[in-house]
Coordinates of C-alpha atoms and ligand atoms in Angstrom, one line a residue:
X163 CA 0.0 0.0 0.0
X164 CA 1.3 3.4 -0.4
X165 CA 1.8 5.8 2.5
X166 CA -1.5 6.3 4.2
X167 CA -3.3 9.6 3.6
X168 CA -5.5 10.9 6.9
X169 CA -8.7 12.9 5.5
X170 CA -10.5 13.1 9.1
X171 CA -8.8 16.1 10.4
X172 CA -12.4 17.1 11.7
X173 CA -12.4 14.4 13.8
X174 CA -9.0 14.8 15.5
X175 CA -5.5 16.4 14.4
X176 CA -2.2 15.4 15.1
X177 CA -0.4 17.7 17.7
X178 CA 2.0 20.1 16.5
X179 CA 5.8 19.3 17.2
X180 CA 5.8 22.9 18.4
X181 CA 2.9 21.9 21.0
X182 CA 4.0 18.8 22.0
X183 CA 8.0 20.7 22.9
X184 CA 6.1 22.8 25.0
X185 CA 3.7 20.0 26.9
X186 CA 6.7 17.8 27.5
X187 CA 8.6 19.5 30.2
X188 CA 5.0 19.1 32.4
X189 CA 5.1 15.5 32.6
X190 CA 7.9 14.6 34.4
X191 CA 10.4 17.3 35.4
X192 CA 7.9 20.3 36.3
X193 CA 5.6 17.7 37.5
X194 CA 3.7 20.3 40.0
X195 CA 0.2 20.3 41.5
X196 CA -0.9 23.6 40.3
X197 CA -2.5 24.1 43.4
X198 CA 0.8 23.6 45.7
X199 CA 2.2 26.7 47.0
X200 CA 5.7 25.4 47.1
X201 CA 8.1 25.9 43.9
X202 CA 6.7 23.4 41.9
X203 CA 2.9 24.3 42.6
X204 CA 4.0 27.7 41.7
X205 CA 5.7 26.3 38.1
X206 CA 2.7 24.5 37.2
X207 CA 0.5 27.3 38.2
X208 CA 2.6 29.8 36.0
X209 CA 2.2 27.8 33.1
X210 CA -1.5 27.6 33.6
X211 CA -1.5 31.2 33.6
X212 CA 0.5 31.4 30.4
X213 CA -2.3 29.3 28.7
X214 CA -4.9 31.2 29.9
X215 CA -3.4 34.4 28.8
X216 CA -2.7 32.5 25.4
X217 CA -6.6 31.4 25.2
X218 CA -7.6 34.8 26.7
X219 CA -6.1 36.6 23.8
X220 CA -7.3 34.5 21.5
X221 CA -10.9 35.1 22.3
X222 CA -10.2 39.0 22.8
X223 CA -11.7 38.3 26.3
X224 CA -10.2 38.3 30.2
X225 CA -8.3 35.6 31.9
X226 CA -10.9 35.8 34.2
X227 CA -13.3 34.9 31.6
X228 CA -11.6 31.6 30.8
X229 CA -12.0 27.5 32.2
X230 CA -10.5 24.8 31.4
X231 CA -12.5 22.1 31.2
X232 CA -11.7 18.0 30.6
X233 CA -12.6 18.6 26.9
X234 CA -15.3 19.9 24.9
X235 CA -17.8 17.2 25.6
X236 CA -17.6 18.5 29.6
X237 CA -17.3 22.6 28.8
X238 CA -20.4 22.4 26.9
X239 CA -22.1 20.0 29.2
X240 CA -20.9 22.8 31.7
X241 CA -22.3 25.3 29.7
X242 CA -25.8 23.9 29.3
X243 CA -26.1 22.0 33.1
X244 CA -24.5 25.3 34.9
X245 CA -27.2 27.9 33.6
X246 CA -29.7 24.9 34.0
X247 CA -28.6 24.7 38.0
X248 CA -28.4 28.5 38.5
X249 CA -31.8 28.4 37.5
X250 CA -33.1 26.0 40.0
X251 CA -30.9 27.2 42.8
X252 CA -32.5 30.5 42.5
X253 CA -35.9 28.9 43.0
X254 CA -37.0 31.1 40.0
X255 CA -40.5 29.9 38.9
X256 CA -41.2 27.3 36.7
X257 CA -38.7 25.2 34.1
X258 CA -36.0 26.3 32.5
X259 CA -36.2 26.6 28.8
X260 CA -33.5 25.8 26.2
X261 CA -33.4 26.8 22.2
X262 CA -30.5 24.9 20.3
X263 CA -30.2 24.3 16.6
X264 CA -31.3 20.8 15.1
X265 CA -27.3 20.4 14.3
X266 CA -25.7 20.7 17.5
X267 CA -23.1 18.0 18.4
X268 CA -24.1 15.1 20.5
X269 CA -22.4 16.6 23.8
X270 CA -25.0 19.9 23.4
X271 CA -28.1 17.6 22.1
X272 CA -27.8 14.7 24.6
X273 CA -27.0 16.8 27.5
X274 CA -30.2 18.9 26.4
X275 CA -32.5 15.9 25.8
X276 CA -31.2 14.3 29.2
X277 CA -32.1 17.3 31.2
X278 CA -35.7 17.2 30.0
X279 CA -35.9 13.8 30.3
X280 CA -35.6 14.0 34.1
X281 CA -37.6 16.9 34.2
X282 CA -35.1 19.5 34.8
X283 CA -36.0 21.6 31.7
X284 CA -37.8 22.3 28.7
X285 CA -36.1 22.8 25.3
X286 CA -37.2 23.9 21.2
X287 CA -35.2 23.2 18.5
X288 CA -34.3 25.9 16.0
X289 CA -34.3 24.3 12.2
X290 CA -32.0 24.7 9.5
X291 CA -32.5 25.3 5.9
X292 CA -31.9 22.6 3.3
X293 CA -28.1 24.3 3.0
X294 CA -27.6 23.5 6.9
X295 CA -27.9 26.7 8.0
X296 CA -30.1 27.8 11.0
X297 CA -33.2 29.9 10.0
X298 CA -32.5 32.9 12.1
X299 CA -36.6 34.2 11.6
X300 CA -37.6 31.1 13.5
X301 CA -35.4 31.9 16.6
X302 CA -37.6 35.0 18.0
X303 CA -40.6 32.5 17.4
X304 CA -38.9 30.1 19.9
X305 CA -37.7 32.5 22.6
X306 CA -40.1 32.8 25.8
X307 CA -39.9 34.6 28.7
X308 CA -37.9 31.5 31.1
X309 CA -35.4 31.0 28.3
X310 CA -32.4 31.1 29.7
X311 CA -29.9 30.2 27.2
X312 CA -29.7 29.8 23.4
X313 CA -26.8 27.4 22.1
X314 CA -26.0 27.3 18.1
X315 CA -22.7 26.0 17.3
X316 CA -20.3 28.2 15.3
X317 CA -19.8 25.6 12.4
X318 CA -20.9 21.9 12.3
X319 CA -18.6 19.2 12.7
X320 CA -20.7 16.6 9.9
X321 CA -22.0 18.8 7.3
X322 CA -19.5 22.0 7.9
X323 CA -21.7 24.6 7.5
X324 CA -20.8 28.1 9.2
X325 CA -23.6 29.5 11.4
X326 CA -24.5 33.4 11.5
X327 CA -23.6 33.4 15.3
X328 CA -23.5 37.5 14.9
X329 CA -26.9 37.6 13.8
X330 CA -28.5 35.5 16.4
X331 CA -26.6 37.3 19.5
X332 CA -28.3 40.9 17.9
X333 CA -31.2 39.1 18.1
X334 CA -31.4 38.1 21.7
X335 CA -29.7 41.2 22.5
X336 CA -32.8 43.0 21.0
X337 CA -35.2 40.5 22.8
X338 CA -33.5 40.9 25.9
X339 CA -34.1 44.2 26.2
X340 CA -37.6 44.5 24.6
X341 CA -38.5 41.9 28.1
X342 CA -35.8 42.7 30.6
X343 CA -33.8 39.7 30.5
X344 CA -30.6 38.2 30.1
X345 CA -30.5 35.2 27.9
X346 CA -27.5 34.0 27.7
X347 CA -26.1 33.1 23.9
X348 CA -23.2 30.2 24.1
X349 CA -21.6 28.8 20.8
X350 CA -19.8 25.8 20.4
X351 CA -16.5 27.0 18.6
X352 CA -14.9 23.3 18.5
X353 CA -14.3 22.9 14.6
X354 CA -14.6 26.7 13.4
X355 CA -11.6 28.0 15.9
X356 CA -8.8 27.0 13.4
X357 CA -10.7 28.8 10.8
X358 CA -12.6 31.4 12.2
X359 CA -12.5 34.7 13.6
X360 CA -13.6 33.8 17.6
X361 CA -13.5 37.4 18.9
X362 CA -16.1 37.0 21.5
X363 CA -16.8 40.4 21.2
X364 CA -17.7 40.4 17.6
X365 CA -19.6 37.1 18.2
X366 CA -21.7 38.8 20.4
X367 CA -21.6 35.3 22.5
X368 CA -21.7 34.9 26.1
X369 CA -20.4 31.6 26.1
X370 CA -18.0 29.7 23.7
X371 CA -16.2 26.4 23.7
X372 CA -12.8 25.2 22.2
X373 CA -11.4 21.9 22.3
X374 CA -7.9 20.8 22.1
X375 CA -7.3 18.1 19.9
X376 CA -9.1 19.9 16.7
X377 CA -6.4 22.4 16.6
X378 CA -3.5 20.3 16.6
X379 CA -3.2 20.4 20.4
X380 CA -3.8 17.8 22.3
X381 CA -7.0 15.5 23.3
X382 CA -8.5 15.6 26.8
X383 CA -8.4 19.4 27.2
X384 CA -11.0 21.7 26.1
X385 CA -12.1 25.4 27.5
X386 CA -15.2 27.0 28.1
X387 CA -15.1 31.2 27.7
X388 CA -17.7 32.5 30.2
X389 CA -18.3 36.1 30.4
X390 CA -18.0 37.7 33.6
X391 CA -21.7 38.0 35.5
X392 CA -23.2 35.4 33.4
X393 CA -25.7 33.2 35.5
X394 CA -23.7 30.1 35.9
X395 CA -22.9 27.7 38.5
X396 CA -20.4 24.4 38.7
X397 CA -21.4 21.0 38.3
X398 CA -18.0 19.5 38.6
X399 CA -17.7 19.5 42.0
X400 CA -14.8 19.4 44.4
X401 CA -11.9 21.7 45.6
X402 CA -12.5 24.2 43.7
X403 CA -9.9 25.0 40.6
X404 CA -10.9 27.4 38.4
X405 CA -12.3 29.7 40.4
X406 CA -14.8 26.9 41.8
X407 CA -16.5 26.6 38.5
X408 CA -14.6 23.2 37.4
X409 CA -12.7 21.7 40.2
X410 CA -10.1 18.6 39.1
X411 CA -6.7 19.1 39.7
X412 CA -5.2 21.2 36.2
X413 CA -4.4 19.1 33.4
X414 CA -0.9 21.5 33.1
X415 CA 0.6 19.5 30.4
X416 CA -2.5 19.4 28.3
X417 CA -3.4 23.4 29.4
X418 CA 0.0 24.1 27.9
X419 CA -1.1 22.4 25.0
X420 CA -4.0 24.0 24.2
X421 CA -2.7 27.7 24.6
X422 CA 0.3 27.3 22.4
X423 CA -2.0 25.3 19.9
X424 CA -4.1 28.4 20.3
X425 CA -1.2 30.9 19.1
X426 CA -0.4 28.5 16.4
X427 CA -3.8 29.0 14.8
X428 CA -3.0 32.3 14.4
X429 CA 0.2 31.7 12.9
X430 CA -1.4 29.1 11.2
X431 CA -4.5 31.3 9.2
X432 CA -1.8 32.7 6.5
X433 CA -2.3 28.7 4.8
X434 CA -5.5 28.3 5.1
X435 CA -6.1 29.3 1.5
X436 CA -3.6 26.5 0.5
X437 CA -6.1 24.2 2.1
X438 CA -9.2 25.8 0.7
X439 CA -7.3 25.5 -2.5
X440 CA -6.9 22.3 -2.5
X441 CA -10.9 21.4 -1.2
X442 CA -11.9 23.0 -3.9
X443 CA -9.5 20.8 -6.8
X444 CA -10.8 17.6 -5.0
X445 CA -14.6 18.9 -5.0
X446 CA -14.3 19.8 -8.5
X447 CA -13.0 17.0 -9.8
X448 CA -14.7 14.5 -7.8
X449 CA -18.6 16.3 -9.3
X450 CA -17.4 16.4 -12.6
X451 CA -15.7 12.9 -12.4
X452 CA -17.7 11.1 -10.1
X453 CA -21.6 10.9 -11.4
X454 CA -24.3 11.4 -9.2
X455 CA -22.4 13.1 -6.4
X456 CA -23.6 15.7 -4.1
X457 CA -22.3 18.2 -2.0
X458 CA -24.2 18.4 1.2
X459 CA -25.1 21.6 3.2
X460 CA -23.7 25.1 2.0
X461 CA -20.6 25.5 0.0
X462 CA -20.2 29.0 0.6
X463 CA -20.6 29.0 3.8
X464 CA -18.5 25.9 4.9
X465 CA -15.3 25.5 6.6
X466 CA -12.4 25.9 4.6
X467 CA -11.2 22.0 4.6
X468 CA -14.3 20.6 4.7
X469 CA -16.4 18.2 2.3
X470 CA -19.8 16.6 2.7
X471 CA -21.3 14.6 0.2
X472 CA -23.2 12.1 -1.0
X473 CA -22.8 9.3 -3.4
X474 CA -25.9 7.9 -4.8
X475 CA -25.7 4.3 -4.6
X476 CA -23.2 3.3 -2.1
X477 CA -23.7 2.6 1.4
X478 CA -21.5 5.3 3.4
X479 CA -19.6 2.7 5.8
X480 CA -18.5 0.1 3.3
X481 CA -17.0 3.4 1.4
X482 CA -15.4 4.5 4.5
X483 CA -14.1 0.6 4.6
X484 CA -12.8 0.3 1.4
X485 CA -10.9 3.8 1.3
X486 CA -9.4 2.5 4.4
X487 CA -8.4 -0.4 2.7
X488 CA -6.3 1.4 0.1
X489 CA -4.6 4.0 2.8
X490 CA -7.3 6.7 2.5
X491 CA -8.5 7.6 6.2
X492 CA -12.1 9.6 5.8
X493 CA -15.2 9.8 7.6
X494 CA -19.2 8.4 7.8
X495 CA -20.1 11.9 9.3
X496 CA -18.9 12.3 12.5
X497 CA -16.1 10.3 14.5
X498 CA -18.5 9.1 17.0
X499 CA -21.4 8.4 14.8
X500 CA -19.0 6.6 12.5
X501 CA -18.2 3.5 15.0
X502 CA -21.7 3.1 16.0
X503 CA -23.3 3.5 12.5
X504 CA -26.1 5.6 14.0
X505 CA -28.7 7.8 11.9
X506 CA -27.3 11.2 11.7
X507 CA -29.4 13.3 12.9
X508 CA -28.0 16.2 11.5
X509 CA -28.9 15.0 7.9
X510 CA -32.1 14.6 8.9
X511 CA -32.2 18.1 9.8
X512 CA -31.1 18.8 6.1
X513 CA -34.3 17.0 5.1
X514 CA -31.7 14.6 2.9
X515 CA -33.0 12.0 0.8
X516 CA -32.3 8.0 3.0
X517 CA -30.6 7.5 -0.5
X518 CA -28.9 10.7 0.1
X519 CA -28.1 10.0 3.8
X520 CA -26.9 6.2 3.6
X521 CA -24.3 7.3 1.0
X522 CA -23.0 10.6 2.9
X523 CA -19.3 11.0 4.1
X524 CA -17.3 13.2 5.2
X525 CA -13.1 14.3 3.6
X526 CA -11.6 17.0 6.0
X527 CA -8.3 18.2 4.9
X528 CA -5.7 19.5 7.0
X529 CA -2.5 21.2 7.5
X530 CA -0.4 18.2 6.1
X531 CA -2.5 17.7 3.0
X532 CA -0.7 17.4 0.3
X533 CA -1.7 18.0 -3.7
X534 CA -0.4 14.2 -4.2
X535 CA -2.7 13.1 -1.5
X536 CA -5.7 14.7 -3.1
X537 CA -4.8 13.2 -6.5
X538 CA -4.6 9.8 -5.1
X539 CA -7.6 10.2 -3.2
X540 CA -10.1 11.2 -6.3
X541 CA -8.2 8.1 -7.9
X542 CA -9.2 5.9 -5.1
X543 CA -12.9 7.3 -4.5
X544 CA -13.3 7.0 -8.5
X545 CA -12.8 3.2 -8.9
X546 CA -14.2 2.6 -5.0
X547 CA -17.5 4.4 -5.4
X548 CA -17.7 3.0 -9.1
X549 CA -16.8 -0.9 -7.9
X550 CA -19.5 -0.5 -4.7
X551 CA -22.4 0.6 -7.2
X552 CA -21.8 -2.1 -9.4
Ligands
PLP106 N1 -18.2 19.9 19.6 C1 -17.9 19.6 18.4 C2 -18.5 20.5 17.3 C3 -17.1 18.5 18.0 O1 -16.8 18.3 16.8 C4 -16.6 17.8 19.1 C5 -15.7 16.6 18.8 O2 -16.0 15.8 17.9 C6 -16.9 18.1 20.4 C7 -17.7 19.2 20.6 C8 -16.3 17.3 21.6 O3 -15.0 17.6 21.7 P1 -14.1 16.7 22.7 O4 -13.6 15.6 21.9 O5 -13.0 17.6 23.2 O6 -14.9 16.3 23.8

């Protein structure tokens, strides 16, 4: 086989040599409880606060502002269960209520879906168009007077699509003010913060997750941006690190990670159009070479590496099967629907055709792709889709 090519950068990216140089010392020579006061307590605790400045000005925001969190999966659990508690401790009236978008990730939907399973709140789903993007007029339609937060992620991890998280926030701004209330407006930044602009500022957001290991940083680290005042309590509880809102001792190694991952994504922005470039090529080629392919959700609005599409015809996990037979690493949606060959709800948000949906995969490029590897990969998915149909 030749050299294999990894297409599933959505799922998870390697770490950066530059990361990993700077996690490695926090292992086993500045080995430190951050919380020690004692030299080595105080090294560990210094690098946190490195990292947190690092995130901080990433998200134009204060290091006050920032917590780091087990990964993604527990800051937006955080997110959602923390307002969720705040509410009940504060023996405000009634049930809380909940707006996300029909194509949140599973660690935003479940969470959501547990919560008013048990009783604990009440939630409405926002749609999305055909193209995968939210229908912003349906929003004020959804809001009520005990909503307490509205969640939309920032771009989708299956389909790719880019949400108009500006927008939204002037909307509950306006309704905010028109009932007197502070809704608060979180976005789940997980695969759109190595592509796009996450001044939280300019977001308008009050909330906003990263993860670690999307950004070529490390897995088992993600952060949750909380702006100061926002109605929020813990639910990881314990002795109280970060500012008692996740307690566990700090992950330093992996904190590390994540903050010099973070400035690297800056650095990093300059390619980007050498990626895009090279989506483009592959989607080109593979519509005008590959019959009845389709591109799924919006392709102007999409993340820069990203591809969705459907091959009429071919069932999506013996595809996945057989690219991974010949070295090509790519996705059935996302990573965790892959394994348990699930429905995907999100392309049922799309309204997709089953023929549609059974055939749907997912390439994501990253910062190693090379041209060769996109010419070997149209190659491969030529004669793979064309053998499966037949
Ligand atoms: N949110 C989105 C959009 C994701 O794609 C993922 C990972 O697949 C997560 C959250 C969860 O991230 P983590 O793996 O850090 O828990």
């Amino acid at each position: 086989m030749k050299k294999r090519i990894y297409l599933d950068n959505s799922a998870s990216t390697p770490v950066d040599a530059r990361v990993l140089k700077a996690m490695m010392p926090y292992f086993a020579k500045k080995y430190g409880n951050a919380s020690s006061v004692h030299f080595f307590g105080q090294e560990a605790q210094s690098a946190v606060d490195i990292a947190r400045k690092k995130t901080a000005d990433f998200l134009n925001c204060d290091t006050s502002e920032i917590f780091f969190a087990g990964s993604a999966t527990e800051a937006n659990n955080l997110a959602i269960i923390g307002v969720v508690r705040k509410f009940i401790n504060e023996k405000r009236e009634g049930k809380p209520h909940i707006v996300i978008s029909k194509i949140e990730h599973e660690s935003v939907f479940q969470t959501v879906k547990y919560l008013s399973e048990i009783g604990e709140l009440e939630y409405s789903l926002l749609p999305v168009s055909k193209d995968g993007i939210v229908l912003i007029d349906k929003l004020t339609e959804l809001l009520r007077g005990n909503t307490v937060l509205v969640s939309v992620i920032h771009a989708n991890n299956e389909i790719g699509t880019i949400q108009p998280i500006k927008e939204i926030s002037l909307l509950i701004r306006k309704f905010n003010k028109e009932i007197g209330k502070n809704i608060l407006f979180h976005t789940d930044a997980v695969q759109s913060a190595g592509f796009l602009n996450c001044d939280v500022e300019a977001l308008g957001v009050d909330m906003l997750t990263l993860s670690g290991h999307k950004i070529y940083g490390p897995k088992g680290v993600g952060t949750l941006f909380v702006k100061s005042g926002s109605n929020i309590e813990p639910f990881v509880l314990g002795s109280g690190q970060e500012s008692g809102l996740r307690s566990g001792t700090e992950n330093v190694p992996a904190i590390v990670g994540i903050g010099v991952a973070l400035d690297l994504v800056k650095k990093e922005r300059k390619n980007i159009g050498k990626i895009t470039a090279l989506r483009d090529k592959l989607i080109s080629e593979i519509l005008s070479e590959i019959p009845n392919s389709k591109i799924t959700g919006s392709l102007e609005k999409r993340l820069p590496h990203h591809i969705s599409i459907s091959f009429t015809g071919v069932k999506r996990e013996e595809l996945v099967i057989a690219m991974d037979l010949k070295g090509v690493a790519i996705s059935a949606g996302a990573a965790c629907h892959s394994k348990a060959l699930k429905a995907s709800y999100i392309l049922d948000a799309l309204g997709l055709s089953e023929k549609e949906k059974e055939s749907n995969i997912r390439i994501t490029l990253g910062r190693k792709t090379t041209n060769e590897d996109i010419k070997y990969t149209l190659k491969i998915l030529k004669e793979t889709v064309k053998k499966l149909r037949q």
